[in-house]
CSV table of C-alpha atoms and ligand atoms in Angstrom, one decimal:
chain,number,residue,atom,x,y,z
A,1,MET,CA,91.8,134.8,95.0
A,2,ILE,CA,94.3,133.6,97.6
A,3,GLN,CA,96.6,131.0,96.2
A,4,THR,CA,99.4,128.7,97.7
A,5,VAL,CA,102.7,130.4,98.7
A,6,ARG,CA,105.4,130.2,96.0
A,7,GLY,CA,107.3,127.0,96.2
A,8,THR,CA,104.5,125.1,98.0
A,9,ARG,CA,101.7,123.2,96.4
A,10,ASP,CA,98.7,121.1,96.9
A,11,ILE,CA,98.9,117.4,96.2
A,12,LEU,CA,95.5,116.7,94.5
A,13,PRO,CA,93.4,113.6,95.0
A,14,GLU,CA,94.4,112.1,91.5
A,15,ASP,CA,98.1,112.1,92.7
A,16,MET,CA,97.6,110.8,96.1
A,17,PRO,CA,97.6,107.1,95.1
A,18,LEU,CA,101.1,107.6,93.8
A,19,TRP,CA,102.2,109.2,97.0
A,20,ARG,CA,100.5,106.5,99.1
A,21,ARG,CA,102.2,103.9,97.0
A,22,VAL,CA,105.6,105.2,97.6
A,23,GLU,CA,105.0,105.5,101.3
A,24,ASP,CA,103.5,102.0,101.5
A,25,VAL,CA,106.4,100.5,99.8
A,26,ALA,CA,108.8,102.4,102.0
A,27,ARG,CA,107.0,101.2,105.1
A,28,GLU,CA,107.2,97.7,103.8
A,29,ALA,CA,110.9,98.0,103.1
A,30,PHE,CA,111.4,99.4,106.7
A,31,ARG,CA,109.4,96.6,108.2
A,32,ARG,CA,111.4,93.9,106.4
A,33,TYR,CA,114.7,95.6,107.5
A,34,GLY,CA,113.7,96.1,111.1
A,35,PHE,CA,113.2,99.9,111.3
A,36,SER,CA,110.7,101.5,113.6
A,37,GLU,CA,108.8,104.8,112.9
A,38,ILE,CA,109.6,108.0,114.7
A,39,ARG,CA,107.8,111.4,114.4
A,40,THR,CA,109.5,114.5,115.6
A,41,PRO,CA,108.2,118.1,115.7
A,42,ILE,CA,108.0,120.2,112.6
A,43,PHE,CA,109.9,122.9,114.4
A,44,GLU,CA,112.9,122.8,116.6
A,45,LYS,CA,115.3,125.2,118.3
A,46,THR,CA,117.4,126.9,115.6
A,47,GLU,CA,120.5,125.9,117.4
A,48,LEU,CA,119.8,122.2,116.7
A,49,PHE,CA,120.2,122.8,113.0
A,50,ALA,CA,122.9,125.4,113.2
A,51,ARG,CA,125.0,123.0,115.1
A,52,GLY,CA,123.8,119.7,113.7
A,53,VAL,CA,123.6,120.5,110.0
A,54,GLY,CA,126.5,123.1,110.2
A,55,GLU,CA,126.7,126.9,109.9
A,56,ALA,CA,128.7,126.5,106.6
A,57,THR,CA,126.0,124.6,104.7
A,58,ASP,CA,123.7,126.2,102.2
A,59,ILE,CA,120.8,124.9,104.4
A,60,VAL,CA,121.7,126.8,107.4
A,61,HIS,CA,123.4,129.7,105.7
A,62,LYS,CA,120.5,130.8,103.5
A,63,GLU,CA,117.6,128.2,103.3
A,64,MET,CA,116.1,127.9,106.8
A,65,TYR,CA,112.6,129.4,107.8
A,66,THR,CA,113.6,130.8,111.2
A,67,PHE,CA,111.4,132.9,113.4
A,68,ILE,CA,111.4,134.4,116.9
A,69,ASP,CA,108.7,132.8,119.1
A,70,ARG,CA,107.8,135.3,121.8
A,71,ALA,CA,106.2,133.7,124.7
A,72,ARG,CA,105.0,137.1,126.0
A,73,ALA,CA,105.1,140.5,124.3
A,74,ASP,CA,107.8,141.7,126.6
A,75,SER,CA,110.1,138.6,126.4
A,76,GLU,CA,113.1,138.2,124.3
A,77,GLY,CA,111.7,135.2,122.5
A,78,GLU,CA,113.3,132.0,121.3
A,79,SER,CA,114.7,131.4,117.9
A,80,LEU,CA,112.9,128.5,116.2
A,81,THR,CA,113.2,126.9,112.8
A,82,LEU,CA,111.0,124.8,110.5
A,83,ARG,CA,112.9,121.6,110.1
A,84,PRO,CA,115.0,121.7,106.9
A,85,GLU,CA,115.9,118.0,107.3
A,86,ASN,CA,115.3,115.4,109.9
A,87,THR,CA,118.5,113.7,110.9
A,88,ALA,CA,119.5,116.3,113.5
A,89,SER,CA,115.9,115.9,115.1
A,90,VAL,CA,116.0,112.1,115.0
A,91,VAL,CA,119.5,112.1,116.7
A,92,ARG,CA,118.2,114.7,119.2
A,93,ALA,CA,115.2,112.4,120.0
A,94,TYR,CA,117.7,109.5,120.4
A,95,ILE,CA,119.7,111.4,122.9
A,96,GLN,CA,116.7,113.1,124.7
A,97,HIS,CA,114.8,109.9,125.3
A,98,LYS,CA,118.0,107.8,125.9
A,99,ILE,CA,116.9,105.4,123.3
A,100,PHE,CA,120.4,103.9,123.4
A,101,ALA,CA,120.1,103.1,127.1
A,102,ASP,CA,118.1,99.9,127.0
A,103,LYS,CA,120.2,98.4,124.2
A,104,SER,CA,122.6,95.6,124.6
A,105,PRO,CA,126.2,96.4,123.5
A,106,GLY,CA,126.5,96.4,119.7
A,107,GLU,CA,122.7,96.5,119.3
A,108,LEU,CA,121.7,99.0,116.7
A,109,THR,CA,118.7,101.4,116.7
A,110,ARG,CA,116.9,101.6,113.4
A,111,LEU,CA,114.5,104.5,113.0
A,112,TYR,CA,112.6,106.0,110.0
A,113,TYR,CA,110.5,109.0,109.4
A,114,ILE,CA,108.1,110.4,106.8
A,115,GLY,CA,107.1,114.1,106.7
A,116,PRO,CA,107.5,117.6,105.3
A,117,MET,CA,110.7,119.6,105.4
A,118,PHE,CA,111.1,123.4,104.6
A,119,ARG,CA,113.8,125.2,102.8
A,120,ARG,CA,113.8,128.6,101.3
A,121,GLU,CA,115.2,127.6,97.8
A,122,ARG,CA,114.6,129.0,94.4
A,123,PRO,CA,111.4,127.1,93.4
A,124,GLN,CA,111.8,125.0,90.2
A,125,ALA,CA,110.7,121.7,88.8
A,126,GLY,CA,111.5,119.1,91.5
A,127,ARG,CA,112.5,121.8,94.1
A,128,TYR,CA,110.0,123.0,96.5
A,129,ARG,CA,110.0,125.1,99.6
A,130,GLN,CA,107.8,122.6,101.4
A,131,PHE,CA,108.8,119.2,100.3
A,132,TYR,CA,108.5,115.7,101.7
A,133,GLN,CA,111.2,113.3,102.7
A,134,ILE,CA,111.3,109.7,103.8
A,135,GLY,CA,114.5,108.9,105.6
A,136,ALA,CA,116.1,106.3,108.0
A,137,GLU,CA,118.9,106.4,110.5
A,138,VAL,CA,120.8,103.5,112.0
A,139,MET,CA,122.6,104.5,115.3
A,140,GLY,CA,124.7,102.7,117.9
A,141,SER,CA,128.2,101.9,118.8
A,142,SER,CA,129.1,100.1,115.6
A,143,ASP,CA,130.3,101.7,112.4
A,144,ASP,CA,130.5,98.4,110.5
A,145,PRO,CA,130.3,99.2,106.7
A,146,ALA,CA,128.0,96.2,106.4
A,147,ILE,CA,125.3,98.4,108.0
A,148,GLU,CA,125.8,100.9,104.9
A,149,ALA,CA,125.6,98.1,102.4
A,150,GLU,CA,122.5,96.7,104.0
A,151,VAL,CA,120.7,100.1,104.0
A,152,ILE,CA,121.6,100.5,100.3
A,153,GLU,CA,120.3,97.0,99.6
A,154,MET,CA,117.0,98.0,101.2
A,155,LEU,CA,116.9,101.1,98.9
A,156,GLU,CA,117.5,98.9,95.9
A,157,TRP,CA,114.6,96.6,96.8
A,158,PHE,CA,112.4,99.6,97.3
A,159,LEU,CA,113.2,101.1,93.9
A,160,LYS,CA,112.7,97.8,92.2
A,161,GLU,CA,109.4,97.3,94.0
A,162,LEU,CA,108.3,100.7,92.7
A,163,LYS,CA,109.5,99.8,89.2
A,164,ILE,CA,111.8,102.8,89.1
A,165,THR,CA,114.7,101.9,86.7
A,166,GLY,CA,117.7,103.6,85.3
A,167,THR,CA,119.1,104.9,88.6
A,168,THR,CA,122.8,105.2,89.5
A,169,LEU,CA,124.4,104.7,92.9
A,170,LEU,CA,127.2,107.1,93.5
A,171,ILE,CA,129.6,106.6,96.5
A,172,ASN,CA,132.4,108.5,98.0
A,173,SER,CA,134.3,108.8,101.2
A,174,VAL,CA,134.8,112.2,102.8
A,175,GLY,CA,137.1,110.8,105.5
A,176,GLU,CA,137.3,111.8,109.2
A,177,PRO,CA,136.8,115.3,110.2
A,178,ALA,CA,140.0,115.2,112.4
A,179,SER,CA,142.2,114.1,109.5
A,180,ARG,CA,140.5,116.4,107.0
A,181,ALA,CA,142.5,119.4,108.1
A,182,ALA,CA,145.5,118.8,105.8
A,183,TYR,CA,143.4,118.1,102.8
A,184,LEU,CA,141.3,121.3,103.5
A,185,GLU,CA,144.5,123.3,103.5
A,186,LYS,CA,145.5,121.8,100.2
A,187,LEU,CA,142.0,122.5,98.8
A,188,ARG,CA,142.0,126.1,99.9
A,189,GLU,CA,145.4,126.6,98.3
A,190,ALA,CA,144.0,125.3,95.1
A,191,ILE,CA,140.9,127.4,95.3
A,192,LYS,CA,142.6,130.7,96.2
A,193,PRO,CA,144.1,131.7,92.7
A,194,ASN,CA,140.7,130.8,91.2
A,195,LEU,CA,138.5,132.8,93.5
A,196,ASP,CA,137.7,135.4,90.8
A,197,ARG,CA,136.1,132.6,88.7
A,198,LEU,CA,133.9,131.4,91.5
A,199,CYS,CA,130.4,132.6,92.6
A,200,ALA,CA,129.7,134.6,95.7
A,201,ASP,CA,128.4,131.5,97.5
A,202,CYS,CA,131.7,129.7,96.7
A,203,HIS,CA,133.5,132.6,98.3
A,204,HIS,CA,131.5,132.1,101.3
A,205,ARG,CA,132.2,128.4,101.2
A,206,TYR,CA,135.9,129.0,100.8
A,207,GLU,CA,135.9,131.1,104.0
A,208,THR,CA,133.7,128.6,106.1
A,209,ASN,CA,134.2,125.1,104.8
A,210,ALA,CA,136.0,124.8,101.5
A,211,LEU,CA,134.7,121.2,101.0
A,212,ARG,CA,131.3,122.7,100.4
A,213,VAL,CA,132.6,124.2,97.0
A,214,PHE,CA,132.0,120.8,95.5
A,215,ASP,CA,128.2,121.3,96.2
A,216,CYS,CA,128.0,124.2,93.9
A,217,LYS,CA,125.5,123.7,91.1
A,218,ILE,CA,126.4,126.9,89.2
A,219,GLU,CA,127.7,126.1,85.7
A,220,SER,CA,130.5,128.7,85.6
A,221,CYS,CA,132.0,127.3,88.8
A,222,GLN,CA,132.3,123.8,87.4
A,223,ALA,CA,135.5,124.2,85.5
A,224,VAL,CA,137.3,125.3,88.6
A,225,ILE,CA,135.7,122.5,90.7
A,226,ALA,CA,136.9,119.8,88.1
A,227,SER,CA,140.5,121.0,88.6
A,228,LEU,CA,140.5,120.9,92.4
A,229,PRO,CA,142.1,118.0,94.3
A,230,VAL,CA,139.6,115.4,95.6
A,231,ILE,CA,139.4,114.2,99.2
A,232,THR,CA,139.4,110.6,98.1
A,233,ASP,CA,143.1,110.9,97.2
A,234,SER,CA,143.9,112.3,100.7
A,235,LEU,CA,142.0,109.9,102.9
A,236,ASP,CA,143.3,108.8,106.3
A,237,GLU,CA,144.2,105.1,106.6
A,238,ALA,CA,141.2,104.1,108.6
A,239,SER,CA,138.7,105.8,106.3
A,240,ARG,CA,140.4,104.2,103.2
A,241,GLU,CA,140.1,100.9,104.8
A,242,HIS,CA,136.5,101.5,105.7
A,243,PHE,CA,135.7,102.5,102.1
A,244,GLY,CA,137.3,99.4,100.8
A,245,LYS,CA,135.3,97.2,103.0
A,246,PHE,CA,132.1,99.1,102.1
A,247,LYS,CA,132.8,98.5,98.4
A,248,ALA,CA,133.5,94.8,99.0
A,249,HIS,CA,130.1,94.6,100.8
A,250,LEU,CA,128.4,96.1,97.9
A,251,ASP,CA,130.2,93.8,95.5
A,252,ALA,CA,129.2,90.8,97.6
A,253,ARG,CA,125.5,91.8,97.3
A,254,GLY,CA,125.8,92.4,93.6
A,255,ILE,CA,125.0,96.0,93.9
A,256,ALA,CA,126.5,98.2,91.1
A,257,TYR,CA,128.0,101.6,92.0
A,258,LYS,CA,130.2,104.4,90.7
A,259,VAL,CA,132.8,106.1,92.9
A,260,ASN,CA,132.4,109.9,92.5
A,261,PRO,CA,135.3,111.6,94.3
A,262,ARG,CA,133.6,115.0,94.0
A,263,MET,CA,130.4,114.0,95.7
A,264,VAL,CA,130.5,115.4,99.2
A,265,ARG,CA,126.8,115.9,100.0
A,266,GLY,CA,125.5,119.2,101.3
A,267,LEU,CA,125.5,118.6,105.1
A,268,ASP,CA,128.5,119.2,107.4
A,269,TYR,CA,127.9,116.1,109.5
A,270,TYR,CA,129.0,113.5,107.1
A,271,THR,CA,132.1,111.4,107.8
A,272,ARG,CA,133.6,108.7,105.7
A,273,THR,CA,130.9,107.1,103.5
A,274,ALA,CA,128.6,109.4,101.5
A,275,PHE,CA,126.2,108.2,98.7
A,276,GLU,CA,123.7,109.4,96.4
A,277,ILE,CA,121.1,107.7,94.1
A,278,VAL,CA,120.7,109.7,90.9
A,279,GLY,CA,117.4,109.2,89.2
A,280,ASN,CA,116.5,108.6,85.5
A,281,ASP,CA,115.8,111.2,82.9
A,282,LYS,CA,112.2,111.7,84.0
A,283,LEU,CA,113.6,114.1,86.6
A,284,GLY,CA,115.5,116.7,84.6
A,285,ALA,CA,118.0,118.9,86.3
A,286,GLN,CA,117.0,118.2,89.9
A,287,ASN,CA,117.9,114.5,89.6
A,288,THR,CA,119.2,113.5,93.0
A,289,LEU,CA,116.7,111.0,94.3
A,290,VAL,CA,118.4,109.9,97.5
A,291,GLY,CA,121.2,111.3,99.6
A,292,GLY,CA,122.9,109.8,102.6
A,293,GLY,CA,126.0,109.0,104.5
A,294,ARG,CA,127.7,108.3,107.8
A,295,TYR,CA,127.5,110.8,110.6
A,296,ASP,CA,129.6,109.5,113.5
A,297,GLY,CA,130.0,112.4,115.9
A,298,LEU,CA,126.8,114.2,115.2
A,299,SER,CA,125.4,113.1,118.5
A,300,GLU,CA,128.4,114.6,120.3
A,301,THR,CA,128.0,117.9,118.4
A,302,ILE,CA,124.5,118.3,119.7
A,303,GLY,CA,125.4,117.3,123.2
A,304,GLY,CA,124.9,113.5,123.2
A,305,PRO,CA,127.1,110.5,124.0
A,306,PRO,CA,129.5,109.1,121.4
A,307,THR,CA,127.4,107.6,118.7
A,308,LYS,CA,128.0,106.1,115.3
A,309,GLY,CA,125.3,106.8,112.7
A,310,PHE,CA,124.4,106.1,109.1
A,311,GLY,CA,121.3,107.3,107.3
A,312,PHE,CA,119.7,108.6,104.2
A,313,ALA,CA,116.7,110.7,103.1
A,314,PHE,CA,114.9,110.7,99.8
A,315,GLY,CA,112.6,113.3,98.3
A,316,LEU,CA,109.0,111.9,98.0
A,317,ASP,CA,108.3,114.5,95.4
A,318,ARG,CA,111.1,113.4,93.1
A,319,MET,CA,110.3,109.7,93.9
A,320,VAL,CA,106.7,110.1,92.8
A,321,MET,CA,107.9,111.9,89.6
A,322,SER,CA,110.1,109.0,88.8
A,323,LEU,CA,107.3,106.4,88.7
A,324,PRO,CA,106.9,104.9,85.3
A,325,GLU,CA,103.9,106.2,83.3
A,326,ASP,CA,102.1,102.8,83.1
A,327,GLU,CA,102.7,102.2,86.9
A,328,ALA,CA,101.2,105.6,87.7
A,329,GLY,CA,98.2,104.9,85.5
A,330,ARG,CA,97.7,101.5,87.2
A,331,LEU,CA,97.8,103.1,90.6
A,332,ARG,CA,95.4,105.8,89.7
A,333,ALA,CA,92.9,103.3,88.2
A,334,ALA,CA,93.1,101.1,91.3
A,335,ASP,CA,92.1,104.0,93.4
A,336,ALA,CA,88.3,103.7,92.5
A,337,PRO,CA,85.2,102.4,94.3
A,338,ASP,CA,84.3,98.7,94.1
A,339,VAL,CA,80.8,99.5,93.2
A,340,PHE,CA,78.5,102.4,92.3
A,341,ILE,CA,74.8,102.1,93.4
A,342,VAL,CA,72.2,103.1,90.9
A,343,PHE,CA,68.7,103.4,92.2
A,344,LEU,CA,65.5,104.2,90.4
A,345,GLY,CA,62.7,106.0,92.2
A,346,GLU,CA,62.1,107.1,95.8
A,347,ALA,CA,61.4,103.8,97.4
A,348,ALA,CA,64.5,102.3,95.8
A,349,ARG,CA,66.5,105.2,97.1
A,350,ASP,CA,65.6,104.4,100.7
A,351,HIS,CA,66.3,100.8,100.2
A,352,ALA,CA,69.7,101.7,98.5
A,353,PHE,CA,70.8,103.5,101.6
A,354,ASN,CA,70.6,100.2,103.6
A,355,VAL,CA,72.3,98.2,100.9
A,356,ALA,CA,75.1,100.8,100.8
A,357,ARG,CA,75.5,100.6,104.6
A,358,ASP,CA,75.6,96.7,104.6
A,359,LEU,CA,78.2,96.6,101.7
A,360,ARG,CA,80.4,99.2,103.5
A,361,ALA,CA,80.1,97.2,106.8
A,362,ALA,CA,81.3,94.2,104.8
A,363,GLY,CA,84.4,96.2,103.7
A,364,ILE,CA,83.4,97.1,100.2
A,365,ALA,CA,84.1,100.7,98.8
A,366,VAL,CA,80.7,102.0,97.7
A,367,ALA,CA,79.9,105.2,95.7
A,368,MET,CA,76.4,106.5,95.6
A,369,GLU,CA,74.9,109.8,94.7
A,370,PHE,CA,71.7,111.0,96.2
A,371,GLU,CA,69.9,112.5,93.3
A,372,ASP,CA,67.2,110.4,91.6
A,373,ARG,CA,68.1,110.1,87.9
A,374,LYS,CA,67.1,108.3,84.8
A,375,MET,CA,68.9,105.0,84.2
A,376,LYS,CA,71.1,106.4,81.4
A,377,LYS,CA,72.3,109.4,83.5
A,378,ALA,CA,73.0,107.2,86.5
A,379,MET,CA,74.9,104.7,84.5
A,380,THR,CA,77.1,107.6,83.1
A,381,ALA,CA,77.7,108.7,86.7
A,382,ALA,CA,78.8,105.1,87.5
A,383,ALA,CA,81.2,105.0,84.6
A,384,LYS,CA,82.7,108.4,85.6
A,385,SER,CA,83.2,107.0,89.2
A,386,ARG,CA,85.5,104.3,87.6
A,387,ALA,CA,83.8,101.7,89.9
A,388,ARG,CA,84.3,98.2,88.6
A,389,TYR,CA,80.6,97.4,89.1
A,390,ALA,CA,77.2,99.1,89.2
A,391,LEU,CA,74.6,97.7,91.5
A,392,ILE,CA,71.2,98.5,90.1
A,393,ILE,CA,68.2,98.8,92.5
A,394,GLY,CA,64.6,99.5,91.2
A,395,ASP,CA,61.2,98.6,92.6
A,396,ASP,CA,61.4,95.1,91.2
A,397,GLU,CA,64.8,94.5,92.8
A,398,VAL,CA,63.5,95.8,96.2
A,399,ALA,CA,60.5,93.4,96.0
A,400,SER,CA,62.6,90.3,95.0
A,401,GLY,CA,65.7,91.0,97.0
A,402,LYS,CA,67.8,90.4,94.1
A,403,TYR,CA,69.9,93.2,92.5
A,404,GLY,CA,71.4,93.7,89.2
A,405,LEU,CA,75.1,93.6,89.3
A,406,LYS,CA,76.7,95.0,86.1
A,407,ASN,CA,80.4,94.6,85.4
A,408,LEU,CA,81.2,98.0,84.0
A,409,THR,CA,84.3,96.8,82.0
A,410,ALA,CA,83.0,93.5,80.6
A,411,GLY,CA,79.4,94.8,80.3
A,412,GLU,CA,77.7,91.6,81.6
A,413,GLN,CA,75.0,91.7,84.2
A,414,GLU,CA,73.8,89.2,86.9
A,415,SER,CA,70.9,89.1,89.3
A,416,LEU,CA,72.2,88.4,92.8
A,417,THR,CA,71.1,88.6,96.5
A,418,LEU,CA,72.9,90.9,98.8
A,419,ASP,CA,74.9,88.1,100.3
A,420,GLU,CA,76.0,87.0,96.8
A,421,VAL,CA,77.0,90.6,95.9
A,422,ILE,CA,79.1,90.8,99.1
A,423,ALA,CA,80.8,87.4,98.3
A,424,LYS,CA,81.5,88.5,94.8
A,425,LEU,CA,83.0,91.9,95.6
A,426,SER,CA,85.0,91.0,98.8
B,1,ATP,P1,119.9,118.9,96.1
B,1,ATP,O1,121.3,118.5,95.6
B,1,ATP,O2,119.0,118.4,95.1
B,1,ATP,O3,119.7,120.3,96.5
B,1,ATP,P2,120.3,118.2,98.8
B,1,ATP,O4,121.7,117.8,98.8
B,1,ATP,O5,119.9,119.5,99.3
B,1,ATP,O6,119.8,118.0,97.3
B,1,ATP,P3,119.4,116.4,100.9
B,1,ATP,O7,119.4,117.5,101.8
B,1,ATP,O8,120.5,115.4,101.0
B,1,ATP,O9,119.5,117.1,99.4
B,1,ATP,O10,118.1,115.7,100.8
B,1,ATP,C1,117.8,114.5,100.2
B,1,ATP,C2,116.8,114.5,99.2
B,1,ATP,O11,115.7,115.2,99.5
B,1,ATP,C3,117.3,115.0,97.9
B,1,ATP,O12,118.0,114.1,97.2
B,1,ATP,C4,116.0,115.3,97.1
B,1,ATP,O13,115.4,114.1,96.6
B,1,ATP,C5,115.1,115.8,98.3
B,1,ATP,N1,115.1,117.2,98.4
B,1,ATP,C6,116.0,118.1,98.9
B,1,ATP,N2,115.6,119.4,98.8
B,1,ATP,C7,114.5,119.3,98.1
B,1,ATP,C8,113.5,120.3,97.7
B,1,ATP,N3,113.8,121.6,97.9
B,1,ATP,N4,112.5,120.0,97.0
B,1,ATP,C9,112.2,118.6,96.7
B,1,ATP,N5,113.0,117.6,97.1
B,1,ATP,C10,114.1,118.0,97.8
B,2,MG,MG1,119.8,121.4,98.4
């Protein structure tokens, strides 16, 4: 039997109501906060991610699904990559379509996306090779820290609406790339005598971008990481001021946070503000729900005009896992037909088809099976469908034009005309 590829999975119908709920609440949050949706391709030129995400990141270094697309058998072919994240693509689209061009000075562009991402990671609970992200980007000429606080406020509303509790907002500033050089020198000096206690990936990080060492999840590296100087103590003046204002904006909105000076996020493009929302204990080891930050300069890196940017992405997979049990149960139960049609006999069956059509035309979700069954069996099928009501149609009902509408939870039954049934179920 052919099965799904390791690290990928089917999302089955019983789970889809939870996924749809997370998507619906996200769309509602984006609507309220003025974001428009954008969809970019699933694959892009490899160069976009190599430059945009950064060669030194785990993502580009070892996690991308890259392939050569040969236009013709004799051609060199082009290197393409299944998107491992979507910020680089959204910024590419922003540049390519000159979305900035029809904006007035200071006007921001707010975009959001929903879709699958691909990373060749070690599959484990909460970590898949095809996973789903919802993310948003705010781009323009302003880097006002109020933008950051507003985006985080939106995320807080979103989590509250989903009844996800026990999350923690972690924030940090990773400073400006230009003024990071002195700190990186200090960091490399501190790492060097400890290299033999660090993993092979950390050796690579030490060579390419020492800041990435803080991303390491390997247990044996943690003692060294805890001893390293943190960037927060070496911030340039402008970044320090920006971080102060950002925190003041959070305070003013009553949003609780913790400063984590070792949180640098796994993407090279972050400047200044970085943040994470860590989930509650339903998630286990892979407990980062949301990751985001400021990426001024990413546009320039991929050939666009000077642009400030701030955004985030969260994993839908982990968000769905974080829904409380009772909320998940309620969402599954609500995903049921309004009414199940029970017919008795051949003539009633033909009549039932028309009744089903009229109910559906009126916007009612109707379940019906085609096999002629005894009353008891048909009622069992109605219960199994989890419909709120059963509509019973036999020869008498066809003749009188009044049907038996049985409430399957309360048990009571009424005799109603089609119009009355529609009025009751709409
Ligand atoms: P992690 O530290 O968990 O590896 P990351 O730093 O790679 O996360 P980002 O690239 O910032 O994560 O992506 C943002 C969010 O997307 C993560 O917080 C997580 O919820 C989700 N995510 C990332 N990779 C995966 C994956 N392989 N499977 C499921 N969800 C993922
Ligand atoms: Mg990762």
